[in-house]
GROMACS .gro file of C-alpha atoms in nm:
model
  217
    1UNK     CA    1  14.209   8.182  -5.178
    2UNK     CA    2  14.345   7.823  -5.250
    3UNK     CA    3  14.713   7.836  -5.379
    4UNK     CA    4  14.716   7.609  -5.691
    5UNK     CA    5  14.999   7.352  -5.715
    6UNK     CA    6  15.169   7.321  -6.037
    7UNK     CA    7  15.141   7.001  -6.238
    8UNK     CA    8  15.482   6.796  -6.308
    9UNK     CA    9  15.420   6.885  -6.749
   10UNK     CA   10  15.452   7.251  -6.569
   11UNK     CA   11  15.725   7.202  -6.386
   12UNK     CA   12  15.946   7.003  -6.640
   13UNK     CA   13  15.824   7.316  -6.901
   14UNK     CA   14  16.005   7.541  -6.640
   15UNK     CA   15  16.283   7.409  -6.579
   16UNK     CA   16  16.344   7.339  -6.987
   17UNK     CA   17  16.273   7.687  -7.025
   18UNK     CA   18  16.571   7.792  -6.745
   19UNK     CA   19  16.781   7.577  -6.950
   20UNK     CA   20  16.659   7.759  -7.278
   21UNK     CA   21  16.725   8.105  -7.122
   22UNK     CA   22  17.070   7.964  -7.005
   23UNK     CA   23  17.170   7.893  -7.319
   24UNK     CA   24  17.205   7.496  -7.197
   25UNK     CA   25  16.942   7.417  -7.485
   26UNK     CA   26  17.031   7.648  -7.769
   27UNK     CA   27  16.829   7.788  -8.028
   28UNK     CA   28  16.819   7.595  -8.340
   29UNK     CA   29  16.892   7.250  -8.114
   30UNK     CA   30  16.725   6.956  -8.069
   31UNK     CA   31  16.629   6.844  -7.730
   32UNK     CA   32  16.708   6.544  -7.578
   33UNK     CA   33  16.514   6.240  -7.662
   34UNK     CA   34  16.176   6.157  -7.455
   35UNK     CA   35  16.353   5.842  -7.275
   36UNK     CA   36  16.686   6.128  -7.160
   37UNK     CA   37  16.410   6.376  -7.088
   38UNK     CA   38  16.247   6.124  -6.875
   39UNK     CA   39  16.579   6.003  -6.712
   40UNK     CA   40  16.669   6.380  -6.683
   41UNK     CA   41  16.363   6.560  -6.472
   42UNK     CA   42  16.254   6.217  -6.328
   43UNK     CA   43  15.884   6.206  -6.441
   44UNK     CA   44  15.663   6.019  -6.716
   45UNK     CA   45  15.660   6.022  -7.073
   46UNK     CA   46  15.276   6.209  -7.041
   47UNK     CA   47  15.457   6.453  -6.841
   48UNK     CA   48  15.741   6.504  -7.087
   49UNK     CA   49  15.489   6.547  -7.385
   50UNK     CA   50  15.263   6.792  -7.210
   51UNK     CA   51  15.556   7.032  -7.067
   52UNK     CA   52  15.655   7.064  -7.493
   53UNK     CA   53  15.303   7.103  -7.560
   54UNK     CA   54  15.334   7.374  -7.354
   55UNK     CA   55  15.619   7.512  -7.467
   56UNK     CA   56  15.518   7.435  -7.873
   57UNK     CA   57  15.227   7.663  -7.781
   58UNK     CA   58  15.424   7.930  -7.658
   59UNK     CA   59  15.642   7.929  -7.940
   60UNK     CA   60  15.979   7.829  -7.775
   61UNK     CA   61  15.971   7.458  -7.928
   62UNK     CA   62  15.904   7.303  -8.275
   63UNK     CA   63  15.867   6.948  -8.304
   64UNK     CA   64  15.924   6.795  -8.681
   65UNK     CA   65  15.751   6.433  -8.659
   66UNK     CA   66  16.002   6.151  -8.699
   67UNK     CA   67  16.290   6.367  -8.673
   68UNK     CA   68  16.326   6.540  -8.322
   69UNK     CA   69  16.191   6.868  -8.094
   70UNK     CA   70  16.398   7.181  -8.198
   71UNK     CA   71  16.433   7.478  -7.962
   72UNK     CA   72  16.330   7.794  -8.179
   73UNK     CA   73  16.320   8.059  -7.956
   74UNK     CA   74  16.453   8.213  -7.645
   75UNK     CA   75  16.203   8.418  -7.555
   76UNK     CA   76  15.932   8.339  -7.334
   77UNK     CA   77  15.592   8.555  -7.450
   78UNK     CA   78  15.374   8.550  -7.140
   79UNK     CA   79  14.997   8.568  -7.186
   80UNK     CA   80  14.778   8.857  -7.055
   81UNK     CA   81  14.609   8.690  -6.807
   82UNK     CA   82  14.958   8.506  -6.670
   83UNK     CA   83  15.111   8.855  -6.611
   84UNK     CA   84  14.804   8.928  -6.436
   85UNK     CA   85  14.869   8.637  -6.214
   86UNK     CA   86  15.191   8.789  -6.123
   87UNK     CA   87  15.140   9.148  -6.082
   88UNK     CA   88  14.997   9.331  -5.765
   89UNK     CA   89  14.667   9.373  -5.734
   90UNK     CA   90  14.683   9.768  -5.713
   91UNK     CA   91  14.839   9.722  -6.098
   92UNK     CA   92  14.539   9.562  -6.217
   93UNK     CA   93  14.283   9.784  -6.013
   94UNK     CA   94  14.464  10.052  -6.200
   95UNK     CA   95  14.431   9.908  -6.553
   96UNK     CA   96  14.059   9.814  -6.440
   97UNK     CA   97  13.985  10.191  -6.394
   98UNK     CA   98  14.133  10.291  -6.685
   99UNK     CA   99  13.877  10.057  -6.834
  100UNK     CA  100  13.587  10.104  -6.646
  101UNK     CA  101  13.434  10.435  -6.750
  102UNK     CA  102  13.533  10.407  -7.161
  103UNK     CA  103  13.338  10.045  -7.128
  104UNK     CA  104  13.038  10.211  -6.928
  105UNK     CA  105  13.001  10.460  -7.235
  106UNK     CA  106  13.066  10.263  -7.503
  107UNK     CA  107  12.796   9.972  -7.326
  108UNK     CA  108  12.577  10.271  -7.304
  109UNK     CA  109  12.558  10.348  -7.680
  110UNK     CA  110  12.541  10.013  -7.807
  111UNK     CA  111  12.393   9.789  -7.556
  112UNK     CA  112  12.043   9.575  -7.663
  113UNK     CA  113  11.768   9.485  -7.480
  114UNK     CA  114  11.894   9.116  -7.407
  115UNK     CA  115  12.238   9.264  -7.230
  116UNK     CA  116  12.040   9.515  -7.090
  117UNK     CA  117  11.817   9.241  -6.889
  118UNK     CA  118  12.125   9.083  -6.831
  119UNK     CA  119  12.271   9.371  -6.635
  120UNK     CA  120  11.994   9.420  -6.439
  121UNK     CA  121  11.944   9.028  -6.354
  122UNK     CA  122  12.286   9.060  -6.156
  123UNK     CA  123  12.172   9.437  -6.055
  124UNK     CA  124  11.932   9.303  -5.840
  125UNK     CA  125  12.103   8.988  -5.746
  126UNK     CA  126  12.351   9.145  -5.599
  127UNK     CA  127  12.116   9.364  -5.378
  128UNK     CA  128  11.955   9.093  -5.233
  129UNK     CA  129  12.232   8.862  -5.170
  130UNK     CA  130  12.402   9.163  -5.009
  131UNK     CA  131  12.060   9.198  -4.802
  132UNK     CA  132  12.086   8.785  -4.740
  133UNK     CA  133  12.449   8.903  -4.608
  134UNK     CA  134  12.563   8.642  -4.826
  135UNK     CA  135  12.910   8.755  -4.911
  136UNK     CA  136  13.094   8.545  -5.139
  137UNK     CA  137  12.802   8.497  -5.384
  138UNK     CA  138  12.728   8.898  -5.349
  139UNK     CA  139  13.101   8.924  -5.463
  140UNK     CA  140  13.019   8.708  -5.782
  141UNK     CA  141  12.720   8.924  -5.840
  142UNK     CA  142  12.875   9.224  -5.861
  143UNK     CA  143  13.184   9.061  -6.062
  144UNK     CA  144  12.884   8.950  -6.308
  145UNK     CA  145  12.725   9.275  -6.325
  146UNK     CA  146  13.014   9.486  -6.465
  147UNK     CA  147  13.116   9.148  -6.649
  148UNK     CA  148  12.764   9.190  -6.831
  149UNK     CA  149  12.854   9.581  -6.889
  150UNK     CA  150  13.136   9.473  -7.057
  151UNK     CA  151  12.992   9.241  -7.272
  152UNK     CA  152  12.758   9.512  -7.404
  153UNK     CA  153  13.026   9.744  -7.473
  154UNK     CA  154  13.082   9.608  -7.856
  155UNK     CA  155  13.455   9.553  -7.807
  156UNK     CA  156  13.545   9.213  -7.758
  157UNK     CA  157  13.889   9.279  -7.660
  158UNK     CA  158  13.784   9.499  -7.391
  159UNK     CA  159  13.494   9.270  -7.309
  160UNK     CA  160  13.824   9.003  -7.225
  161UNK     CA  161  14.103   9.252  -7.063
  162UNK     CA  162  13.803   9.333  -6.846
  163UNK     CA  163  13.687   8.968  -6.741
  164UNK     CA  164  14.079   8.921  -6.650
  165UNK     CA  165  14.078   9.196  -6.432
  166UNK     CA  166  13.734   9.132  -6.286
  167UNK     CA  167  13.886   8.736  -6.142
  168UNK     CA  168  14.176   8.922  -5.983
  169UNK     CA  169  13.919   9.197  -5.813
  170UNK     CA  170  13.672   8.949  -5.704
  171UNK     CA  171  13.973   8.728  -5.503
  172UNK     CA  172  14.104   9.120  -5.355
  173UNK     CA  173  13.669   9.120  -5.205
  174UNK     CA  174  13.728   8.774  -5.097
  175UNK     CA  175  14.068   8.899  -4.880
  176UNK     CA  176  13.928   9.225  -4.778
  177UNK     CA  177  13.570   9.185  -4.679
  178UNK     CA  178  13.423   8.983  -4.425
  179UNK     CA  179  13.063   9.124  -4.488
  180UNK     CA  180  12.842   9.274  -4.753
  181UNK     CA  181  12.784   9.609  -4.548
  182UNK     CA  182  12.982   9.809  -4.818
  183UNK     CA  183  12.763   9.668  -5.087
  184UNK     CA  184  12.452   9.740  -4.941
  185UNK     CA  185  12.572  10.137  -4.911
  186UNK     CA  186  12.712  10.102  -5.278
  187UNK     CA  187  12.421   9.959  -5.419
  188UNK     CA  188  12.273  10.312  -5.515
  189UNK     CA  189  12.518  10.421  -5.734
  190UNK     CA  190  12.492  10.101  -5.924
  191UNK     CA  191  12.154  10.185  -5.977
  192UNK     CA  192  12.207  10.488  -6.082
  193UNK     CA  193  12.499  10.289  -6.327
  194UNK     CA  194  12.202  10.078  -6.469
  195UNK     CA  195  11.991  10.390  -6.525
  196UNK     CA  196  12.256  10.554  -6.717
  197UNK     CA  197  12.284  10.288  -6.956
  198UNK     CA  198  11.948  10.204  -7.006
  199UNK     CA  199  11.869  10.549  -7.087
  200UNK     CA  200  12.183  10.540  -7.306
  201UNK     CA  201  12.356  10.853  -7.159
  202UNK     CA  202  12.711  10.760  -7.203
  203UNK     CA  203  12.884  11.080  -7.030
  204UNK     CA  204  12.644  10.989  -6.707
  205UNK     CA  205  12.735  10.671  -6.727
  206UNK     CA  206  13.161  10.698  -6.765
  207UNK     CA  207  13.124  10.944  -6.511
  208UNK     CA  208  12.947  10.717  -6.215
  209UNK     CA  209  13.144  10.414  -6.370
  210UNK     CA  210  13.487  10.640  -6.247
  211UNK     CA  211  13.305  10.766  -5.917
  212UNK     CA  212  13.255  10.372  -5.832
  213UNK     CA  213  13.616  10.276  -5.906
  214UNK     CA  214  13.710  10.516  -5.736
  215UNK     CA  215  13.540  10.426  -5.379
  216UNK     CA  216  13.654  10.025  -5.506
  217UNK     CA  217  13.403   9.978  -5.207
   0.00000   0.00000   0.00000
């Protein structure tokens, strides 16, 4: 797994927010000009612009046109999928089976024919790239398939915690297996996953959903 190097707009949005938290910028402030902030961290004006972009999104800065940038808040509201960055990956395994059997039901009940297909396309492509013993792409496979169960489920917010989750447990495969042996021998009771939602049995198919977190193969 390639560690990803911050940009400098990144960098200069950190270190303004250190000097937010530190009370060096104070709410209801106005920054520095662009020229001081560029004498200041050392970089470009692009790189000065993008790190308040950043922070305008986030809800820390205002900027009034023709009159200044304005520090409005303090506090620094993470998004879902930045926490998830951060936090072990035993924390999100345990959110993701909190999720897995209530999205296997609810895709049971309300899935259509299309997402149905859709499910099985990555059903059987991940059999037979785990038969190919082609790992990383069997890992995206199975990623896809419960991706595709949770896009049949009817909740989109579920449908996105889920997808979060599913990036962090595809990079845990990539560290943990070297082969697809453990797909091959889990590749029945993702059948049997399939079946249960085609045949929209929704306590069949929470139950395996839990029985195949549980294993995490």
């Amino acid at each position: 797994m390639q560690i990803q190097r911050k940009t400098l707009a990144q960098e200069v949005a950190d270190r303004l927010i250190e000097g937010i938290v530190s009370n060096e910028y104070a709410v209801g402030e106005k920054l520095p000009t662009e020229p001081e902030l560029m004498k200041i961290y050392g970089v470009g004006r692009s790189s000065i612009r993008e790190a308040i972009k950043i922070l305008s999104i986030k809800g820390v800065l205002d900027v009034q046109q023709g009159v200044g940038t304005f520090v409005i808040s303090n506090t620094i509201h993470e998004s879902l999928e930045s926490q998830m960055d951060k936090a072990q990956i035993e924390d999100v395994q345990e959110v993701r089976s909190l999720l897995d059997a209530k999205i296997a039901a609810k895709a049971a009940l309300y899935r259509d024919e299309e997402q149905l297909e859709k499910i099985k396309f990555y059903l059987n492509q991940r059999n037979a790239l785990a038969e190919e013993k082609k790992a990383l792409e069997c890992y995206q496979a199975d990623t896809n398939f419960h991706i595709a169960i949770a896009e049949a489920c009817g909740n989109s917010l579920l449908k996105e915690i889920y997808k979060i989750t599913s990036s962090h447990i595809l990079r845990s495969f990539e560290i943990r297996h070297n082969d697809t042996s453990s797909f091959i021998i889990s590749q029945a009771i993702h059948e049997r996953l399939y079946l249960a939602i085609e045949t929209q049995n929704a306590e069949e198919a929470a139950f395996i959903a839990q029985q195949i977190v549980d294993r995490i193969y």
